[in-house]
Amino acid sequence: MTLGDAPGSGIGGTAPDNGAAPTARDSGGSALVPLSGESRFVQRLRRRYAGELGLLPTGAPSHATITVAYEALRARGFDVPAALRVLRQLVMERLVVLDCDRQAPLATITLAVTELAEFALDTACRHACAELDEVYGAPVKADGQRSQLWIVGMGKLGARELNVSSDIDLVYVYEEDGETAGNSDGRNRISNHEYFAKLVKSIYGLIGDVTEHGFVFRVDLMLRPNGNSGPQAVSLGALEDYFQVQGREWERFAWLKSRIVAPRSCIEDGGAQQLRGAVLPFVFRRYLDYAVFDSLRSLHRQIREHAAKRAAGRPERANDVKLSRGGIREIEFIVQLLQVVRGGQYPELRTRPTLQALERLATAGLMSDAAAGALASAYIFLRRVEHRIQYLDDQQTHVLPMGCRNEDEDGDLAWIAHTMGYADCCPFLHELDGHRELVAEEFDKLLGGQQECKSCAGPKGSKPPPDLNELLEQLPAQLQQRIHGWCGHPRVMALRDDARIRLSRLIARTAQWLQEGRVTEEAALRMVDWIEPLLRRESYLALVWERPGVHERLLRLLGAARWPARYLIQHPGVIDELASDGLLKERFSAQDYERELEHRKRSVMITGEDDDEMLLNLLRRAHHAELFRTLARDVEGALTVEQVADELSALADATLCITARWCWERLRQRHRETPQFAILGYGKLGGKELGYGSDLDIVFVYEDEDERAPEAYAAFVRKIIIWLSTKTAEGDLFEIDTALRPNGNSGLLITTFQSYDDYQQRRGSNTAWTWEHQAMTRARFVTGLEALRPKFDAVRQAVITAPRDVEALEREIVVMRERVRSAHPVRAGRFDLKHSPGGMVDAEFAVQFLVLSQSARHPELIPNLGNIALLQRAEAAGLLPAGVGKRAAAAYRELRRHQHHARLNEESTQVPQDLLAGERDAILALWQHVFV
C-alpha cells in the first residue's frame, strides 16, 4: 500500500506490511497491529469518532480533502465550531498513521497541519465576519471600500512547518481605521477598531475554545505589538509606527517568518502584499547587522534559564528536544540569525522554511554544504521525534519520556524508537545524542560566546569591561592621543551602553594584539580612522567585535596600504568578506557573479521590490564585494599585479554585461527581446589592465534595421551610463568615458556598426585620426550580440594592418607623445613612473607604433595581448635587437608594480631619479631603437 492509500482509520485492522511501515510484533514475529494504534491519543480518537474517520478522503490531508471532510461534517449536522474540531481530530488520526506506519516525509506532516490551520482560520474568519456584518455593517475605509482584516501567521505557521500539537502564533492586522457602515437600518455603527476587536474575539471562540470535541488550535497573540498589553488587532499604519519607534530586536526574528494565512480571498487577490512593505524593512536592514547577535544570545539565554527552572526537581524535563542544548530551537536560531544579519543585502535568504533557508545559506557560501546538510538532517530527525512525543497524548510537550522498557511509562520511549525505525531505545538514543551534539557545536561556533582578550572581561567575566580612559596607558603614543579624543566625543557619548562596551572591548583587544606584535600601530591608527565616521552604525562595531578573525584580518589589510582604508570608509559593509576562509585561495568567477546577481534579482521580484533603485544597489553591493575580495588578496600578496588587473577587468566585463541585460529588460522603448548592439572596450579596459578606481573607456555600436532602432538604442545607452555612474546610497560603479566614439564628444553616443566601420577605415570625409587608431590597438569586444564580435575583430584587424606611411606615422606618434608629456610636468630630480622619458607611456607608444607599422607583415602582433607579450613577440619577430624587447617588457612590469603599490598607498608616482634607473634605461633603449 502506498502513502496515498493510507486508510482513514484502521480500527481493529492490521495495516499491510510494505517493508517500510514499522509494526509491533509478538514473540513469534507475527504482525499484530500498526504502531499508530499504540498511541493513546489515536486510541481515543478511534473510539470517539469511529463513524467520522472515513469522511476524510484517503492520502495526505490537503486543502481539497480537508474541505471535503468539513462539508461532510456540516452535512451531518455539526455546526461550524464542532465541525472544525472534529475535522482536526480526523486529520490528526490520519497523520499518525502516515507518519508512524508509513514513514511519511516530515514535509507531508507539517504541510498538512499548516493547511488545516489555514482552512480553519479562513472558515472562522468568514463565518465571524458574516455575523458581525449583519449587526454592525462592514468596516469601511476612507475610499468607501471594505477595510480587510489580515490574519498573520508567525513562527512555524508562517513557515508552513506546524507540528502536530502546535499552538498558532497570530497577529491580527487590519487595513485602515474608519467606521462600519451600520446594519440594514443604518444603525449600530462602530469604529473599525471596535469591529475588529470583536472579530478577533469571535475567531478565537471558533478556533481556540475547548468544547466537548476539544479545540482546533491553541491560539497565542503574545507576538502582537506591545504583547499582552497591546490591542488584539492593529491597523497597518499603527503597525508601521510601532516597527519604527518601538520594535525590538527579538521581534525582528518573530516577524522573519510572518505570512498572511487568512482570509484566503485577500491572499488570492494580492491585497495581502501591502503588509510586506512594512515588514521587510523592519526585519532586514540595509547594512550587515551583527548587532542582533547579543539580542539573540539574550533571548536564547532566557529560554535556557526558563527550561532549567522547569527542569529543577524534574530531571526528565532536561531532555527537551526543542529547548534543551542541541535542540530544534538552536537550529532555528542559527538559521534565523544568518538570515537577519545578511537578508538586507542578500534577498535570496528571505525565505521562511528552515530547511529551505539552510539550502540557501549554503548556496550563498554563508555555511558549508556539510554543516547545512548535517543541520538539516538533525532538524528532520528532531522534528520527527517531537511529533511522536505529541502523538502519545496530544500534549504540547517536547520532553522525551524516560522509561524504555515496556513496563516503564507504558514503554513510551520504546514506542517512539520503534516508530522511528529502530529495534530498541539504545541505537535511537545514540542517534539522538549525535544530532544534538552537532547542533550544539554549530550553535556555539556562531552564538555561544567567544574567547575574551585578557584586557577585557566578557559577558561571564569577573570584572566589567574597561572604560576607554582605563585603556589609554596600554596604548602607544599616537594611538593613545586618538583614543583620548574619543573619551568625551559626542558620537561616543551618544552610543548606547552595549555599543560603548563593544567599542571599549574592541580597542582593548587591539591593544593586546599590539603588545603581542600581531598588528602594527599604523594599522590600529587606520582602524580608528575607519571606525570614527561609522560610530552611529553600531552594527559595524558588533561585526568586528563578534568576529575576531575579521578584526585581525582587517588590521592586516589596513596596515598594508592606505587606499583600502578609504575604500572601507566608503563601503563599510564589505568587511564581512574577510570572514571567508577561502578568500585568499579563490579567484573571481564571472559565471558565479552573474548567476548570484540574477538569483538576487529573482528574489526581489518575488517580494515586489525590483524597482530601479533596488537593482542599482544590488549591482553596487555585488561589485564592491568582489572588488574588495580582489583587494584583500592583493594586499595579502596572493595576486600579482597582472592577476589583479585580470580580475578587475573580468569584473568590469561581467558588470557591463549584466547591467546591459537588466537595462534592456526595463527599457520602455524596447522593440525586440534581445538588443542587437555591442559594447567595445578601449584603454585599460580594452587592454585588461584596469586598476582600482579606473574609469571605463567604452564605445557603443548597434546593427538593427528596425525604424525604431535609433531612438531605442539612444535611450538604452543613456540608461546604461546612468546605471553605471549614478551615486546611490551604496555608492557608484564606474566613471564612464565615451570620448573614443566616432567624432568624440561631438558624436552620437551610439552609432550603427556600419558607420563605425566606415569611420575607422577612413571611408568618406569623416574619418578617424591616427591617435584613434593607436587606441584601436588596445580595443576589444566586451559584451553584446555575439554576431558582432567577429565583425569588430575584422574591423580592428583591417585598421591596424592597413598600409601606412611609416615615417609619417612615426612623426605623428612622436608629436602625440610630446603633447602628453608636456601636459604632465615632472619635478626636478624626480622620475614619473608613467610620463617621464623611459616611463610606461614610452613603452606603450612604442608598442602601438610597432603594431600599426608592422602587423601587416607580422600577424603575430595583431592579437590584443597587452604590452608585455607584444614586446616579447616583437623581439622574437626580429623587430627589436636581442634582449631589448625582453628587458623593456620586464621593466614595464616592474614600473606597473611600483605604480600599483604607490596608488594603494596613495603616494606620488614621481619617485627619486635613480630609484628605477635600470628600468628607465631599458625603456629608453626601446624608444631609441624604435623612433630614433
Short mmCIF file of C-alpha atoms in Angstrom, two decimals, residues 341-699:
data_model
loop_
_atom_site.label_atom_id
_atom_site.label_comp_id
_atom_site.label_asym_id
_atom_site.label_seq_id
_atom_site.Cartn_x
_atom_site.Cartn_y
_atom_site.Cartn_z
CA VAL A 341 22.20 39.60 9.55
CA ARG A 342 22.53 39.08 5.79
CA GLY A 343 18.99 39.28 4.42
CA GLY A 344 19.12 43.03 3.87
CA GLN A 345 21.91 42.65 1.34
CA TYR A 346 21.16 39.12 0.12
CA PRO A 347 17.44 38.98 -0.68
CA GLU A 348 17.68 35.33 -1.72
CA LEU A 349 17.96 34.50 2.00
CA ARG A 350 14.49 35.87 2.73
CA THR A 351 12.68 32.58 2.92
CA ARG A 352 10.58 31.21 5.77
CA PRO A 353 11.02 27.41 5.90
CA THR A 354 14.04 26.33 7.93
CA LEU A 355 15.20 23.58 5.56
CA GLN A 356 14.94 25.83 2.52
CA ALA A 357 16.84 28.56 4.37
CA LEU A 358 19.65 26.10 5.15
CA GLU A 359 19.98 25.28 1.46
CA ARG A 360 20.14 28.95 0.54
CA LEU A 361 22.69 29.74 3.24
CA ALA A 362 24.92 27.03 1.83
CA THR A 363 24.40 28.24 -1.74
CA ALA A 364 25.34 31.77 -0.66
CA GLY A 365 28.54 30.46 0.94
CA LEU A 366 27.48 31.51 4.44
CA MET A 367 27.61 27.93 5.67
CA SER A 368 29.45 24.89 4.39
CA ASP A 369 27.45 22.30 2.49
CA ALA A 370 28.44 19.74 5.12
CA ALA A 371 27.22 21.88 8.03
CA ALA A 372 23.97 22.76 6.26
CA GLY A 373 23.35 19.10 5.42
CA ALA A 374 24.08 17.97 8.97
CA LEU A 375 21.81 20.62 10.46
CA ALA A 376 19.04 19.70 8.01
CA SER A 377 19.33 16.03 8.97
CA ALA A 378 19.27 16.94 12.65
CA TYR A 379 16.26 19.20 12.15
CA ILE A 380 14.27 16.48 10.37
CA PHE A 381 15.21 13.89 12.98
CA LEU A 382 14.35 16.13 15.95
CA ARG A 383 11.06 17.29 14.41
CA ARG A 384 10.01 13.68 13.79
CA VAL A 385 10.85 12.82 17.40
CA GLU A 386 8.88 15.88 18.56
CA HIS A 387 5.84 14.68 16.63
CA ARG A 388 5.98 11.24 18.20
CA ILE A 389 6.17 12.73 21.68
CA GLN A 390 2.99 14.66 20.88
CA TYR A 391 1.26 11.67 19.26
CA LEU A 392 1.27 9.92 22.63
CA ASP A 393 -1.35 12.10 24.32
CA ASP A 394 -1.89 15.16 22.09
CA GLN A 395 0.00 17.33 24.56
CA GLN A 396 2.07 20.35 23.59
CA THR A 397 5.27 18.91 25.00
CA HIS A 398 8.74 18.30 23.64
CA VAL A 399 10.14 16.23 26.52
CA LEU A 400 11.17 12.64 25.85
CA PRO A 401 9.60 10.07 28.19
CA MET A 402 12.15 8.48 30.50
CA GLY A 403 11.28 4.79 30.53
CA CYS A 404 12.48 2.46 27.81
CA ARG A 405 11.22 -0.96 28.88
CA ASN A 406 7.63 -1.83 28.12
CA GLU A 407 6.67 -1.62 31.79
CA ASP A 408 8.19 1.89 32.13
CA GLU A 409 5.55 4.52 31.43
CA ASP A 410 3.84 2.04 29.13
CA GLY A 411 7.01 1.77 27.05
CA ASP A 412 6.55 5.24 25.54
CA LEU A 413 10.24 5.72 24.71
CA ALA A 414 10.42 2.27 23.14
CA TRP A 415 7.33 3.10 21.05
CA ILE A 416 9.00 6.30 19.82
CA ALA A 417 12.16 4.37 18.93
CA HIS A 418 10.17 1.72 17.05
CA THR A 419 8.15 4.30 15.08
CA MET A 420 11.43 5.94 14.09
CA GLY A 421 12.59 2.61 12.66
CA TYR A 422 14.89 1.46 15.50
CA ALA A 423 14.82 -2.00 17.07
CA ASP A 424 15.11 -0.60 20.60
CA CYS A 425 15.98 2.53 22.56
CA CYS A 426 19.78 2.34 22.59
CA PRO A 427 20.50 2.98 18.89
CA PHE A 428 17.75 5.58 18.83
CA LEU A 429 19.21 7.48 21.79
CA HIS A 430 22.69 7.20 20.29
CA GLU A 431 21.45 8.78 17.07
CA LEU A 432 19.59 11.46 19.01
CA ASP A 433 22.67 12.37 21.05
CA GLY A 434 24.78 12.60 17.90
CA HIS A 435 22.40 15.06 16.26
CA ARG A 436 22.09 17.18 19.39
CA GLU A 437 25.84 17.35 19.92
CA LEU A 438 26.38 18.51 16.34
CA VAL A 439 23.69 21.19 16.66
CA ALA A 440 25.18 22.41 19.93
CA GLU A 441 28.65 22.66 18.37
CA GLU A 442 27.36 24.64 15.40
CA PHE A 443 25.37 26.88 17.70
CA ASP A 444 28.39 27.58 19.90
CA LYS A 445 30.51 28.42 16.86
CA LEU A 446 28.05 31.11 15.88
CA LEU A 447 26.44 32.28 19.09
CA GLY A 448 27.89 30.52 22.05
CA GLY A 449 30.32 33.27 23.02
CA GLN A 450 34.00 33.82 22.31
CA GLN A 451 37.39 33.80 23.94
CA GLU A 452 37.91 37.15 25.57
CA CYS A 453 41.17 39.01 25.48
CA LYS A 454 43.00 39.30 28.76
CA SER A 455 42.30 43.01 28.97
CA CYS A 456 38.52 42.83 28.62
CA ALA A 457 36.04 40.78 30.55
CA GLY A 458 33.35 39.05 28.56
CA PRO A 459 29.73 38.50 29.47
CA LYS A 460 30.81 35.98 32.10
CA GLY A 461 33.88 37.95 33.18
CA SER A 462 34.51 38.75 36.80
CA LYS A 463 35.06 42.43 36.08
CA PRO A 464 33.18 44.95 33.95
CA PRO A 465 34.52 45.85 30.51
CA PRO A 466 37.24 48.53 30.54
CA ASP A 467 36.43 52.18 30.10
CA LEU A 468 38.23 53.94 27.25
CA ASN A 469 40.11 56.10 29.78
CA GLU A 470 41.40 52.98 31.51
CA LEU A 471 42.87 51.70 28.25
CA LEU A 472 44.94 54.80 27.43
CA GLU A 473 48.04 53.75 29.37
CA GLN A 474 48.18 50.46 27.40
CA LEU A 475 48.37 52.27 24.03
CA PRO A 476 51.32 53.67 22.02
CA ALA A 477 51.61 57.46 21.96
CA GLN A 478 49.85 58.26 18.66
CA LEU A 479 47.04 55.78 19.26
CA GLN A 480 46.69 56.99 22.84
CA GLN A 481 46.19 60.53 21.56
CA ARG A 482 43.48 59.44 19.12
CA ILE A 483 41.58 57.36 21.69
CA HIS A 484 41.86 60.14 24.27
CA GLY A 485 39.98 62.33 21.80
CA TRP A 486 37.16 59.79 21.84
CA CYS A 487 36.67 59.85 25.59
CA GLY A 488 34.47 62.94 25.52
CA HIS A 489 33.49 62.77 21.86
CA PRO A 490 29.75 63.48 21.34
CA ARG A 491 29.37 60.48 19.00
CA VAL A 492 30.91 58.14 21.55
CA MET A 493 28.86 59.61 24.39
CA ALA A 494 25.70 59.18 22.30
CA LEU A 495 26.29 55.44 21.84
CA ARG A 496 24.04 53.01 23.63
CA ASP A 497 25.63 51.25 26.58
CA ASP A 498 26.07 47.96 24.73
CA ALA A 499 27.71 49.69 21.76
CA ARG A 500 30.06 51.63 24.03
CA ILE A 501 31.03 48.36 25.72
CA ARG A 502 31.78 46.81 22.32
CA LEU A 503 33.91 49.79 21.38
CA SER A 504 35.93 49.52 24.58
CA ARG A 505 36.44 45.80 24.14
CA LEU A 506 37.47 46.29 20.53
CA ILE A 507 40.15 48.80 21.50
CA ALA A 508 41.28 46.54 24.36
CA ARG A 509 41.68 43.59 22.02
CA THR A 510 43.58 45.77 19.55
CA ALA A 511 45.87 46.96 22.37
CA GLN A 512 46.57 43.36 23.37
CA TRP A 513 47.46 42.42 19.79
CA LEU A 514 49.75 45.46 19.55
CA GLN A 515 51.59 44.30 22.68
CA GLU A 516 51.90 40.81 21.22
CA GLY A 517 53.25 42.19 17.93
CA ARG A 518 50.42 40.69 15.88
CA VAL A 519 49.45 44.06 14.34
CA THR A 520 51.15 47.42 13.74
CA GLU A 521 50.37 50.80 15.24
CA GLU A 522 49.83 52.16 11.72
CA ALA A 523 47.10 49.57 11.21
CA ALA A 524 45.49 50.46 14.55
CA LEU A 525 45.51 54.17 13.68
CA ARG A 526 43.86 53.47 10.34
CA MET A 527 41.24 51.31 12.09
CA VAL A 528 40.45 54.29 14.32
CA ASP A 529 40.09 56.43 11.19
CA TRP A 530 37.74 53.81 9.78
CA ILE A 531 35.62 53.44 12.92
CA GLU A 532 35.18 57.12 13.72
CA PRO A 533 32.73 58.08 10.93
CA LEU A 534 30.85 54.81 11.48
CA LEU A 535 30.17 55.20 15.19
CA ARG A 536 26.46 55.74 14.57
CA ARG A 537 26.27 52.49 12.61
CA GLU A 538 26.63 50.29 15.65
CA SER A 539 26.26 47.10 13.64
CA TYR A 540 29.81 47.50 12.33
CA LEU A 541 31.22 47.64 15.84
CA ALA A 542 29.25 44.48 16.53
CA LEU A 543 30.52 42.80 13.36
CA VAL A 544 34.19 43.37 14.15
CA TRP A 545 33.76 42.51 17.83
CA GLU A 546 31.82 39.32 17.10
CA ARG A 547 34.36 38.07 14.56
CA PRO A 548 37.95 38.19 15.96
CA GLY A 549 39.23 36.69 12.72
CA VAL A 550 37.66 39.54 10.75
CA HIS A 551 39.12 42.03 13.23
CA GLU A 552 42.66 40.69 12.80
CA ARG A 553 42.47 40.41 9.01
CA LEU A 554 41.02 43.92 8.87
CA LEU A 555 44.01 45.26 10.80
CA ARG A 556 46.44 43.46 8.48
CA LEU A 557 44.66 44.90 5.46
CA LEU A 558 44.65 48.43 6.86
CA GLY A 559 48.30 48.12 7.82
CA ALA A 560 49.30 47.09 4.32
CA ALA A 561 48.14 50.21 2.45
CA ARG A 562 46.15 53.45 2.73
CA TRP A 563 43.70 53.02 -0.15
CA PRO A 564 41.91 50.00 1.42
CA ALA A 565 41.10 52.15 4.46
CA ARG A 566 39.50 54.79 2.26
CA TYR A 567 37.55 52.15 0.33
CA LEU A 568 36.31 50.63 3.59
CA ILE A 569 35.06 54.00 4.81
CA GLN A 570 33.10 54.41 1.57
CA HIS A 571 31.81 50.81 1.58
CA PRO A 572 31.97 49.53 5.19
CA GLY A 573 29.68 46.58 4.58
CA VAL A 574 32.30 44.77 2.50
CA ILE A 575 34.44 43.93 5.54
CA ASP A 576 32.32 40.85 6.15
CA GLU A 577 34.01 39.37 3.09
CA LEU A 578 37.06 39.00 5.35
CA ALA A 579 35.26 36.23 7.22
CA SER A 580 35.61 33.82 4.29
CA ASP A 581 38.18 31.10 4.97
CA GLY A 582 38.74 30.62 1.24
CA LEU A 583 39.21 34.29 0.47
CA LEU A 584 42.91 34.09 -0.40
CA LYS A 585 42.57 30.90 -2.47
CA GLU A 586 39.54 31.88 -4.51
CA ARG A 587 39.58 33.73 -7.83
CA PHE A 588 36.87 35.83 -9.40
CA SER A 589 34.33 33.84 -11.41
CA ALA A 590 32.21 35.87 -13.83
CA GLN A 591 29.76 32.99 -14.20
CA ASP A 592 29.16 32.76 -10.44
CA TYR A 593 28.92 36.55 -10.15
CA GLU A 594 26.25 36.82 -12.84
CA ARG A 595 24.34 33.80 -11.53
CA GLU A 596 24.20 35.20 -7.98
CA LEU A 597 23.02 38.59 -9.21
CA GLU A 598 20.26 37.01 -11.29
CA HIS A 599 19.24 34.94 -8.27
CA ARG A 600 19.05 38.07 -6.10
CA LYS A 601 17.03 39.84 -8.75
CA ARG A 602 14.52 36.98 -8.85
CA SER A 603 14.29 37.14 -5.05
CA VAL A 604 13.35 40.83 -5.01
CA MET A 605 10.90 40.29 -7.87
CA ILE A 606 9.04 37.79 -5.69
CA THR A 607 8.56 40.44 -3.00
CA GLY A 608 7.77 43.21 -5.50
CA GLU A 609 10.90 45.21 -4.60
CA ASP A 610 12.54 45.07 -8.02
CA ASP A 611 12.45 48.78 -8.82
CA ASP A 612 15.42 50.51 -10.45
CA GLU A 613 16.87 51.69 -7.15
CA MET A 614 16.90 48.20 -5.69
CA LEU A 615 18.62 46.76 -8.78
CA LEU A 616 21.17 49.59 -8.83
CA ASN A 617 22.03 48.78 -5.23
CA LEU A 618 22.20 45.03 -5.89
CA LEU A 619 24.76 45.70 -8.61
CA ARG A 620 26.78 48.02 -6.41
CA ARG A 621 26.87 45.71 -3.40
CA ALA A 622 27.94 42.76 -5.53
CA HIS A 623 30.59 44.76 -7.39
CA HIS A 624 32.00 46.33 -4.22
CA ALA A 625 32.20 42.95 -2.51
CA GLU A 626 34.04 41.36 -5.45
CA LEU A 627 36.42 44.31 -5.80
CA PHE A 628 37.17 44.10 -2.09
CA ARG A 629 37.91 40.39 -2.32
CA THR A 630 40.44 41.12 -5.04
CA LEU A 631 41.87 43.95 -2.94
CA ALA A 632 42.25 41.67 0.09
CA ARG A 633 44.03 39.02 -1.99
CA ASP A 634 46.22 41.73 -3.49
CA VAL A 635 47.49 43.27 -0.24
CA GLU A 636 47.99 39.81 1.27
CA GLY A 637 50.33 39.03 -1.64
CA ALA A 638 48.16 36.30 -3.13
CA LEU A 639 47.96 38.01 -6.56
CA THR A 640 50.45 39.57 -8.94
CA VAL A 641 49.78 42.99 -10.46
CA GLU A 642 48.77 41.29 -13.74
CA GLN A 643 46.36 38.97 -11.92
CA VAL A 644 44.79 41.93 -10.12
CA ALA A 645 44.25 43.67 -13.48
CA ASP A 646 42.79 40.45 -14.95
CA GLU A 647 40.31 40.11 -12.07
CA LEU A 648 39.26 43.76 -12.14
CA SER A 649 38.83 43.66 -15.93
CA ALA A 650 36.78 40.45 -15.78
CA LEU A 651 34.64 42.03 -13.03
CA ALA A 652 34.06 45.10 -15.19
CA ASP A 653 33.12 42.91 -18.19
CA ALA A 654 30.61 40.94 -16.13
CA THR A 655 29.13 44.09 -14.61
CA LEU A 656 28.73 45.67 -18.05
CA CYS A 657 27.09 42.50 -19.34
CA ILE A 658 24.50 42.20 -16.59
CA THR A 659 23.83 45.95 -16.46
CA ALA A 660 23.11 45.98 -20.19
CA ARG A 661 20.81 42.97 -19.85
CA TRP A 662 18.81 44.48 -16.98
CA CYS A 663 18.59 47.90 -18.65
CA TRP A 664 17.21 46.39 -21.85
CA GLU A 665 14.64 44.37 -19.90
CA ARG A 666 13.38 47.59 -18.27
CA LEU A 667 13.57 49.84 -21.34
CA ARG A 668 10.21 51.34 -22.35
CA GLN A 669 11.30 51.75 -25.97
CA ARG A 670 12.40 48.12 -26.27
CA HIS A 671 11.29 46.80 -29.67
CA ARG A 672 12.79 43.30 -29.59
CA GLU A 673 13.66 40.67 -26.96
CA THR A 674 17.44 40.86 -27.42
CA PRO A 675 19.29 44.06 -28.33
CA GLN A 676 21.47 43.90 -31.43
CA PHE A 677 24.28 46.00 -30.03
CA ALA A 678 27.81 45.74 -28.62
CA ILE A 679 30.00 47.44 -26.04
CA LEU A 680 33.59 47.90 -27.19
CA GLY A 681 36.31 48.39 -24.59
CA TYR A 682 39.26 50.73 -25.08
CA GLY A 683 42.20 51.86 -22.97
CA LYS A 684 42.81 49.98 -19.74
CA LEU A 685 39.52 48.09 -20.09
CA GLY A 686 40.40 47.06 -23.64
CA GLY A 687 43.93 46.06 -22.63
CA LYS A 688 42.70 44.26 -19.49
CA GLU A 689 44.90 46.48 -17.34
CA LEU A 690 42.25 48.01 -15.05
CA GLY A 691 43.28 49.23 -11.62
CA TYR A 692 41.23 50.17 -8.57
CA GLY A 693 39.05 53.14 -9.40
CA SER A 694 39.83 53.08 -13.14
CA ASP A 695 37.22 54.64 -15.39
CA LEU A 696 35.91 52.71 -18.38
CA ASP A 697 36.61 53.83 -21.95
CA ILE A 698 33.78 52.33 -23.96
CA VAL A 699 32.10 52.74 -27.33
#
